[in-house]
Short mmCIF file of C-alpha atoms in Angstrom, two decimals:
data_model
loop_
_atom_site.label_atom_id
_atom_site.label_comp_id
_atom_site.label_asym_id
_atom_site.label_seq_id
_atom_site.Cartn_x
_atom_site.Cartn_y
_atom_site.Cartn_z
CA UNK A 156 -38.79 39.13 -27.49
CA UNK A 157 -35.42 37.58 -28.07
CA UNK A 158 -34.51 40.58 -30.75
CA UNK A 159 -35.65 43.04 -28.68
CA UNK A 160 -33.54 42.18 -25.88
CA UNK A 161 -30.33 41.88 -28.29
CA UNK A 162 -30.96 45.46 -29.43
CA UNK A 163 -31.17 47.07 -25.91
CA UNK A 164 -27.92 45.40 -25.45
CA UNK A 165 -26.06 46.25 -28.40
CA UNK A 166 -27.40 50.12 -27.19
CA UNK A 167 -25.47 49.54 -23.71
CA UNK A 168 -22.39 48.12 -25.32
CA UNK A 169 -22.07 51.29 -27.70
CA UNK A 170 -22.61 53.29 -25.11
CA UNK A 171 -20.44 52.43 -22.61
CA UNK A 172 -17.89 52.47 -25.44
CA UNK A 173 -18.78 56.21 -25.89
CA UNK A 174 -18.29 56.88 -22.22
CA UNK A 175 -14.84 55.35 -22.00
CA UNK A 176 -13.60 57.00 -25.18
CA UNK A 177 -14.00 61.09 -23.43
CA UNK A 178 -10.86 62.31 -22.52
CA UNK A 179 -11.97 62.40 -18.87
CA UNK A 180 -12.37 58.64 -18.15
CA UNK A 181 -8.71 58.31 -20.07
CA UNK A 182 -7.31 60.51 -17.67
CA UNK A 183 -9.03 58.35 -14.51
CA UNK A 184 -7.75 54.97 -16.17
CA UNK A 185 -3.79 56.58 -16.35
CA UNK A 186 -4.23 57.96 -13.00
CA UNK A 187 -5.61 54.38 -11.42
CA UNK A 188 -2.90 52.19 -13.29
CA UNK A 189 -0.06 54.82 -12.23
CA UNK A 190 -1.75 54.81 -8.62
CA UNK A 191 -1.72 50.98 -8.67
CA UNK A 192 2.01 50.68 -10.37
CA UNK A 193 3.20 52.79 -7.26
CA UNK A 194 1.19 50.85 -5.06
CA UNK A 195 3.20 47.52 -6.11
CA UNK A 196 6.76 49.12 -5.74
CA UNK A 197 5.70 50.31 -2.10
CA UNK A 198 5.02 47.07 -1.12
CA UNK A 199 7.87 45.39 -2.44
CA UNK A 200 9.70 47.63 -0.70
CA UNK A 201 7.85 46.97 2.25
CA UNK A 202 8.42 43.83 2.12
CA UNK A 203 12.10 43.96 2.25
CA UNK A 204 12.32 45.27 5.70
CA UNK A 205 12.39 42.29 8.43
CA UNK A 206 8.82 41.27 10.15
CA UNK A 207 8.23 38.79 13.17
CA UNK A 208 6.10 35.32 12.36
CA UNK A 209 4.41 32.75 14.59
CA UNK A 210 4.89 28.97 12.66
CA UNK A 211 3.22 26.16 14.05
CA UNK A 212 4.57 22.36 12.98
CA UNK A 213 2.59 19.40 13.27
CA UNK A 214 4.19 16.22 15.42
CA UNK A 215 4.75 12.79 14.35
CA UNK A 216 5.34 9.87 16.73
CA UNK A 217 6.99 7.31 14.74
CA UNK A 218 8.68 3.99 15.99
CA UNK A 219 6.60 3.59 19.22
CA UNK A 220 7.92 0.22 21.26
CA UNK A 221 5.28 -2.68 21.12
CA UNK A 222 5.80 -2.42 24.96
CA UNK A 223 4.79 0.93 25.25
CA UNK A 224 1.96 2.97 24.81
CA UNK A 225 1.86 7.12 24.39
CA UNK A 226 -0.06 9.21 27.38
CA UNK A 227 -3.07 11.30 25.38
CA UNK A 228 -1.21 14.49 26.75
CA UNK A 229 2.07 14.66 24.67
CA UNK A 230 3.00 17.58 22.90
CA UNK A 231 1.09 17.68 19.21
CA UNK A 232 2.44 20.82 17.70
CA UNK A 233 5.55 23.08 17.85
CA UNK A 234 5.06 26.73 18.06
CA UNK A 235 7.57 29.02 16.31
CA UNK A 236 8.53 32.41 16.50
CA UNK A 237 10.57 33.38 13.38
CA UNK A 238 12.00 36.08 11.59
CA UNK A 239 12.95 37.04 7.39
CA UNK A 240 11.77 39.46 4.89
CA UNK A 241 8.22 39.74 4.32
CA UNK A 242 8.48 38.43 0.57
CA UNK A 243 10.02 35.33 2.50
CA UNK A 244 7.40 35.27 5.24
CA UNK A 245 4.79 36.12 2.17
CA UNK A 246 6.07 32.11 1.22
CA UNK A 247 5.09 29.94 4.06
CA UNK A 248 1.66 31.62 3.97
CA UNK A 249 1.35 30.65 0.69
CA UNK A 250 3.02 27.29 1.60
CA UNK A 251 0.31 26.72 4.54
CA UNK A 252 0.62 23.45 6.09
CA UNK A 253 4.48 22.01 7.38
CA UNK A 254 5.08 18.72 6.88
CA UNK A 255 5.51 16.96 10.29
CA UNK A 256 8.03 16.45 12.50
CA UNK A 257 9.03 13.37 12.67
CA UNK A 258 10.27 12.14 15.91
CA UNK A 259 11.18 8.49 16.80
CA UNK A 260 10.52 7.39 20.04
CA UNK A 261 12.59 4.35 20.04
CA UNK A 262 15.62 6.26 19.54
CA UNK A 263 14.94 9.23 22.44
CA UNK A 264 17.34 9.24 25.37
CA UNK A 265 15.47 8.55 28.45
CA UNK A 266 14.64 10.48 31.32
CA UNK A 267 12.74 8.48 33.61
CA UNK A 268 10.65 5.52 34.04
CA UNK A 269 8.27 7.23 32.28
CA UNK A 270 9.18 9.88 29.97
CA UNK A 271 11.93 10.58 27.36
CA UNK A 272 13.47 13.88 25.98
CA UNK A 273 14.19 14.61 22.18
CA UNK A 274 17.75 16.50 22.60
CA UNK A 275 18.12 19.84 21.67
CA UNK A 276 20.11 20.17 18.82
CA UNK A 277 18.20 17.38 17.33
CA UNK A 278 14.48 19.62 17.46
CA UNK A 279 16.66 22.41 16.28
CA UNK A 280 17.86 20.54 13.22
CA UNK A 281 14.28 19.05 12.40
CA UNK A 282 12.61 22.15 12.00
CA UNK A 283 15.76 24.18 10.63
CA UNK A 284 14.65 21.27 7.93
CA UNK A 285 11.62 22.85 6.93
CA UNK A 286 12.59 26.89 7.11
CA UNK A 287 14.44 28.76 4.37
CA UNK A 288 18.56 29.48 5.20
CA UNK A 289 17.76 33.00 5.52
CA UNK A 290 15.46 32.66 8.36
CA UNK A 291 16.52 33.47 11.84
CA UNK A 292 14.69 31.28 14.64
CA UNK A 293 13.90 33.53 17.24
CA UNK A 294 12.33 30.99 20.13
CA UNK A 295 10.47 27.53 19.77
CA UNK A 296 7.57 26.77 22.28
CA UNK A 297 8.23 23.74 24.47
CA UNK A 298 11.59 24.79 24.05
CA UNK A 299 11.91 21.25 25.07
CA UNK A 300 9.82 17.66 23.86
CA UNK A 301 9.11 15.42 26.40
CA UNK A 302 7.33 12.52 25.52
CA UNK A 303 5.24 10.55 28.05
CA UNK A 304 4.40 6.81 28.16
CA UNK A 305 3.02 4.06 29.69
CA UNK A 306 4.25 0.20 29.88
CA UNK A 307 2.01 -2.48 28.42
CA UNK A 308 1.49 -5.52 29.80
CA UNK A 309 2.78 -8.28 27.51
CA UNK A 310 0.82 -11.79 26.49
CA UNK A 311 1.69 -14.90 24.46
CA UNK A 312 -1.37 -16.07 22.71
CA UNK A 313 -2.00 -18.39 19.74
CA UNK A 314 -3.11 -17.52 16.32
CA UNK A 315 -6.30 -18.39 14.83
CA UNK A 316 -6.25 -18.07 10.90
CA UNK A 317 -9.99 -17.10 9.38
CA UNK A 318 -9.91 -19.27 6.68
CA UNK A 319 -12.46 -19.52 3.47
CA UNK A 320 -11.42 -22.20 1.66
CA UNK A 321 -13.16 -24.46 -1.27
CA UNK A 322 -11.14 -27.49 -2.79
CA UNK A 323 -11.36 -28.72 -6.36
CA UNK A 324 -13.91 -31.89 -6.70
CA UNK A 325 -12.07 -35.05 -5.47
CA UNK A 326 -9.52 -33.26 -3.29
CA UNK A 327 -9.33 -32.01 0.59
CA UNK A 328 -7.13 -30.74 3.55
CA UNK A 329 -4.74 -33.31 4.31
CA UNK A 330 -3.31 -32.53 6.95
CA UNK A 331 -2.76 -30.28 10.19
CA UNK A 332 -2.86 -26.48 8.60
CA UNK A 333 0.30 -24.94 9.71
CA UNK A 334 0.68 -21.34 11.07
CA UNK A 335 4.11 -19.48 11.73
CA UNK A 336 4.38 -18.08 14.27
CA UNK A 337 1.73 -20.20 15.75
CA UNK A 338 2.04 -17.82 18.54
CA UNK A 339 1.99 -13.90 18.88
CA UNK A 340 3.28 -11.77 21.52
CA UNK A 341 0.36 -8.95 22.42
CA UNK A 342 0.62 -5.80 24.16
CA UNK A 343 -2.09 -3.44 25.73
CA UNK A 344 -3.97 -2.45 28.39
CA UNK A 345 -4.55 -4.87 31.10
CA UNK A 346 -8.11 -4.82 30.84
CA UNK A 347 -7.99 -6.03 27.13
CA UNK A 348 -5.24 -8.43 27.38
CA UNK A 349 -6.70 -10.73 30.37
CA UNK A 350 -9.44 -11.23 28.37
CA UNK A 351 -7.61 -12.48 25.19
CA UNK A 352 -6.97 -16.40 24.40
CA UNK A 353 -6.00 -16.35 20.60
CA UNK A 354 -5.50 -13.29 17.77
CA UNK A 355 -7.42 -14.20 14.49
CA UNK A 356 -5.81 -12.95 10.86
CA UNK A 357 -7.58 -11.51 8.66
CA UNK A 358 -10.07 -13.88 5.81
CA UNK A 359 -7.72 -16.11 3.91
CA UNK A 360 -9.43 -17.03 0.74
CA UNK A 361 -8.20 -19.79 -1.42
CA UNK A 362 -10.44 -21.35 -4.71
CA UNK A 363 -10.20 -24.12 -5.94
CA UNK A 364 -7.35 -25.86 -3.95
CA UNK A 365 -6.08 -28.73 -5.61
CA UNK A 366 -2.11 -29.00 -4.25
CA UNK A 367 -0.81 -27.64 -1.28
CA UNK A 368 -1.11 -23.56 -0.56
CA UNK A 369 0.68 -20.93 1.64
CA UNK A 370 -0.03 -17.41 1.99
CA UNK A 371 0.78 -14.37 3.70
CA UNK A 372 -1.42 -12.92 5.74
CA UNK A 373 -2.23 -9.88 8.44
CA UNK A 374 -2.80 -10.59 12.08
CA UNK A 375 -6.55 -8.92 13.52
CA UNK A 376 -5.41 -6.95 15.68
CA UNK A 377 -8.63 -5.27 18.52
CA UNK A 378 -8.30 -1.94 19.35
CA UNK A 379 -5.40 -1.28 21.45
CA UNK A 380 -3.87 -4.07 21.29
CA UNK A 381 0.06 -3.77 19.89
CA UNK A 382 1.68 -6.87 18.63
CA UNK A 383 5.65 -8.09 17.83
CA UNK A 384 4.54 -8.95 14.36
CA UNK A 385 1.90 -7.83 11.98
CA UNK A 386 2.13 -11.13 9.89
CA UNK A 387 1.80 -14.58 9.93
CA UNK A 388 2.43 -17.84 7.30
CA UNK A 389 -0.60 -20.10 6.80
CA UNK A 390 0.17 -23.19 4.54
CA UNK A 391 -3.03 -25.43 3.53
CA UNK A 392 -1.96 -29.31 2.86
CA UNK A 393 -4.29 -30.43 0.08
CA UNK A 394 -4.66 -33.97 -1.00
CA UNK A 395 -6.69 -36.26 -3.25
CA UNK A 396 -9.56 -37.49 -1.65
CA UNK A 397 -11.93 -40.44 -1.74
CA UNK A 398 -16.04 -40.25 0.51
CA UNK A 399 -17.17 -42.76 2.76
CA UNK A 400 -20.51 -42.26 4.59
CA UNK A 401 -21.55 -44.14 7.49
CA UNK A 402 -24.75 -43.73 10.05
CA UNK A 403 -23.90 -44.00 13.70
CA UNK A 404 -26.14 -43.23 16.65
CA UNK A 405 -25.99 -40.14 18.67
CA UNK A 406 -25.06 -41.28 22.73
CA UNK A 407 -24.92 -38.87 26.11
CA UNK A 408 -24.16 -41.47 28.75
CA UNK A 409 -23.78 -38.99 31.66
CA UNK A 410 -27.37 -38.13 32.54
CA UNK A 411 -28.42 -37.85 35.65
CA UNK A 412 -31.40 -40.31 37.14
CA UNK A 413 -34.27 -39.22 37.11
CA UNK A 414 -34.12 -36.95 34.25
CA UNK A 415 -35.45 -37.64 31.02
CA UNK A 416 -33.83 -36.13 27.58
CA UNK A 417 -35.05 -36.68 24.59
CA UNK A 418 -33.30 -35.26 20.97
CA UNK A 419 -34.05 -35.95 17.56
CA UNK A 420 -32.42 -37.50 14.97
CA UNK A 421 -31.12 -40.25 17.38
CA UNK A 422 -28.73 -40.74 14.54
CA UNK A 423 -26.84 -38.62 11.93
CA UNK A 424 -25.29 -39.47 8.81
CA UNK A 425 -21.39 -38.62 8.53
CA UNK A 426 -19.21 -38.49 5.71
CA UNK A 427 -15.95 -38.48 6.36
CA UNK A 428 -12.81 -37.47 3.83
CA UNK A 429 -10.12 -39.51 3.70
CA UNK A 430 -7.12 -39.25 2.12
CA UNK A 431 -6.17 -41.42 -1.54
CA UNK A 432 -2.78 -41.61 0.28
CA UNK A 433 -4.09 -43.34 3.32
CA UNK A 434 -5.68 -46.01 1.51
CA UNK A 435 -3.94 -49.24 3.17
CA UNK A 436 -4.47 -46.90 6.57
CA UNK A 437 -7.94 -46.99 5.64
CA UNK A 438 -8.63 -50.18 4.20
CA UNK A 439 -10.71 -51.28 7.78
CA UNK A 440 -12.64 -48.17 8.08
CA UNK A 441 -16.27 -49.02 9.96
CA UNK A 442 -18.77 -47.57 12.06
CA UNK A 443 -17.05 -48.50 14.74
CA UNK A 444 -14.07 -46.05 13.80
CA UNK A 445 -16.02 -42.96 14.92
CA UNK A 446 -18.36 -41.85 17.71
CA UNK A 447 -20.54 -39.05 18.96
CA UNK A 448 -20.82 -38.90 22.44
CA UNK A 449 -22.32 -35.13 24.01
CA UNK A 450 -21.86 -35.33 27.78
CA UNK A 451 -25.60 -33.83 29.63
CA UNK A 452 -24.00 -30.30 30.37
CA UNK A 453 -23.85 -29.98 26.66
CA UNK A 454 -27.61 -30.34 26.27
CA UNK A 455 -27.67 -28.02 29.95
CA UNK A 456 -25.45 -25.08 28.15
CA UNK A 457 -28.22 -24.95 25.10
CA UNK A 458 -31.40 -25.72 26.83
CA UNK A 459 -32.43 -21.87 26.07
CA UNK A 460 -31.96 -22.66 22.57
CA UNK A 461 -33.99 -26.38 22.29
CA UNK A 462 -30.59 -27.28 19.62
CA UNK A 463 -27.31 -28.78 19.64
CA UNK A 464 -24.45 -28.86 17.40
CA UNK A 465 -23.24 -32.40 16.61
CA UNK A 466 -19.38 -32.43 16.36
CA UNK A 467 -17.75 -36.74 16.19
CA UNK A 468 -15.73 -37.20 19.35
CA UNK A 469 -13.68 -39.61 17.95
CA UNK A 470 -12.11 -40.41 14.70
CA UNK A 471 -9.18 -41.88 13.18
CA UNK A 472 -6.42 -39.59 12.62
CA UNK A 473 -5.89 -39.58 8.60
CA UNK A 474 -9.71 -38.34 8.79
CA UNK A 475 -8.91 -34.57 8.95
CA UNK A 476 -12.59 -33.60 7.40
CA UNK A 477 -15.75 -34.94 7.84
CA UNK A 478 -19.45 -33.46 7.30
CA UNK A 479 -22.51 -34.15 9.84
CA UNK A 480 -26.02 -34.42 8.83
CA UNK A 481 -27.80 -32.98 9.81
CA UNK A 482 -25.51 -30.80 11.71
CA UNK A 483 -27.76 -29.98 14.88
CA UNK A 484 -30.14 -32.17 17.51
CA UNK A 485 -33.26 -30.52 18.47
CA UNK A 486 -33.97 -31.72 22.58
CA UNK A 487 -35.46 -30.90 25.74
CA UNK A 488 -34.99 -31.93 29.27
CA UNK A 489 -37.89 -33.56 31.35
#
C-alpha cells in the first residue's frame, strides 16, 4: 500500500516538473516576478508622499497624594492626529502599542479645589517623546489634561503585626514586641475608614528564634485604603526560658441572683514562661501570682456557642507567655 502510494507521487513530482519546464509557464514566471518587482518600486514610491495618521497613547497616573483619590472619569488615552511619510507611518503600525504617558499628579499646577491641569508644553513634550523628529503633530485630542480628584479623609490607627513565630527549645519572647511606626496614617473613603481600629502587616515568619529578631515587613492594606507608609519594623525580644505550671480555679464573681451557670473544667492548668533573666524576680512565683476571673457578660456574649475562651486576667509582668489548658470552658446558663 505504502509503495504504491510513493509511486503515484514520484508520477506527480515528474510531472509537474515537465509542466514548469515548457517555454510557456517560463514566460508566466518572468512576467509575474517583473509584475511583482514593479509592484514594490510603486509602493515605495507611494510611500514617500505624506499621509494623515490617528495615534492613540495610553495614560499613566503616577505619584497620586495619599490624601487624594482619582474620579473614575479622567482622561485614559490621548488621541493623535499626525503626519510623515508612509514608510514612517508604515513604523508605528509595526511598532503597535506606545508606551504610556506618564503624568505625575503631585507635580500638576492646580486649578481648583478639585481638579489640576498638566501644562501645555509639558503634554507636547511627552508625546513629542515617543514620535520620530520627522513627524509633524497636526492636533492632540483633549487638547488639554485635566485631572479630577477627590480628598480622603485621613485616620491614625495602630499597627497589628501577623506574626508566626516558633522559638528554639528552652527559649521565648521576652519582652514587649516592638513595632515602628506603631502607628499608620490611613486614607480612604469615609465609609471604610470609620470602620477601621488597627492595619495588620502582612505574615511575619520567624523559625527557630533563639536571640532577638527584627524584620521588615509590608503593611495590609484593604481595598481603598491609601497609607503614608507601606512598611513597618517589627523586632521580636527572645530570651532563655525556664516552665512553671500551676492549677488555679476558674472564678466569674458578677452573676446575677437567681441565675445559675455552670462550666466545666472549674479549673485549668497554666504554664507560664518566664524568663532565665528574671530569676531573683521570680524566685516567689505561686498560685496566687495569677488569676482567671470572666465577668457573666462573657459567658452572655458566647451563650450561642455553649464555649469560652480562657485568657489569665492577671499575671506578673516578666510573664510575657503563658499556655492554658485546656484553652476553652464549655457552660450554660440556667
Amino acid at each position: 500500500m505504502q509503495h504504491k502510494a510513493l509511486t503515484a507521487l514520484k508520477k506527480i513530482v515528474a510531472k509537474t516538473i515537465i509542466v514548469f519546464k515548457r517555454q510557456q509557464w517560463k514566460e508566466i514566471v518572468t512576467f509575474l516576478f517583473f509584475l511583482l518587482l514593479a509592484s514594490s518600486f510603486w509602493l515605495l514610491e507611494h510611500l514617500q508622499q505624506g499621509f494623515e495618521r490617528k495615534l492613540s497613547l495610553p495614560i499613566h497616573y503616577k505619584d497620586i497624594p495619599a490624601t487624594m483619590a482619582l474620579a473614575d472619569d479622567n482622561t485614559q488615552k490621548i488621541t493623535l492626529s499626525v503626519k510623515d511619510k508612509g514608510t514612517k507611518l508604515f513604523y508605528y503600525l509595526w511598532k503597535g502599542n506606545f508606551s504610556p504617558i506618564e503624568v505625575s499628579v503631585n507635580n500638576l499646577k492646580k486649578q481648583t479645589d478639585s481638579t489640576s491641569v498638566l501644562p501645555e508644553n509639558m503634554l507636547n513634550k511627552a508625546i513629542m517623546k515617543q514620535l520620530i523628529s520627522s513627524t509633524t503633530l497636526l492636533s492632540i485630542e483633549p487638547e488639554e489634561l485635566i485631572v479630577k480628584y477627590f480628598p480622603l479623609k485621613e485616620k491614625t490607627v495602630a499597627v497589628d503585626p501577623v506574626l508566626n513565630i516558633s522559638y528554639k527549645k528552652g527559649y521565648n519572647i521576652a519582652g514587649k514586641i516592638i513595632i515602628s511606626p506603631a502607628t499608620v496614617n490611613v486614607f480612604g473613603r469615609e465609609d471604610i475608614i470609620d470602620t477601621l481600629r488597627i492595619i495588620q502587616t502582612k505574615q511575619v515568619k520567624l523559625n527557630n528564634l533563639s536571640s532577638n529578631a527584627e524584620t521588615t515587613v509590608a503593611l495590609d492594606l484593604p481595598e481603598g485604603v491609601k497609607s503614608n507608609v507601606s512598611k513597618v519594623t517589627v523586632g521580636v525580644p527572645v530570651g532563655e526560658f525556664f516552665e512553671k505550671r500551676v492549677k488555679i480555679q476558674v472564678v466569674c464573681n458578677d452573676m446575677p441572683a437567681r441565675t445559675v451557670l455552670r462550666f466545666f473544667p472549674t479549673s485549668v492548668t497554666v504554664t507560664c514562661y518566664i524568663p532565665v533573666a528574671s530569676t531573683s524576680e521570680s524566685q516567689g512565683f505561686s498560685n496566687e501570682d495569677i488569676e482567671i476571673v470572666i465577668p457573666f457578660k462573657s459567658f452572655q456574649q458566647y451563650r450561642s456557642v455553649g464555649k469560652l475562651p480562657v485568657l489569665l486576667t492577671k499575671k506578673p509582668s516578666y510573664v510575657f507567655s503563658y499556655e492554658v489548658s485546656p484553652s476553652e470552658l464549655e457552660f450554660s446558663i440556667e
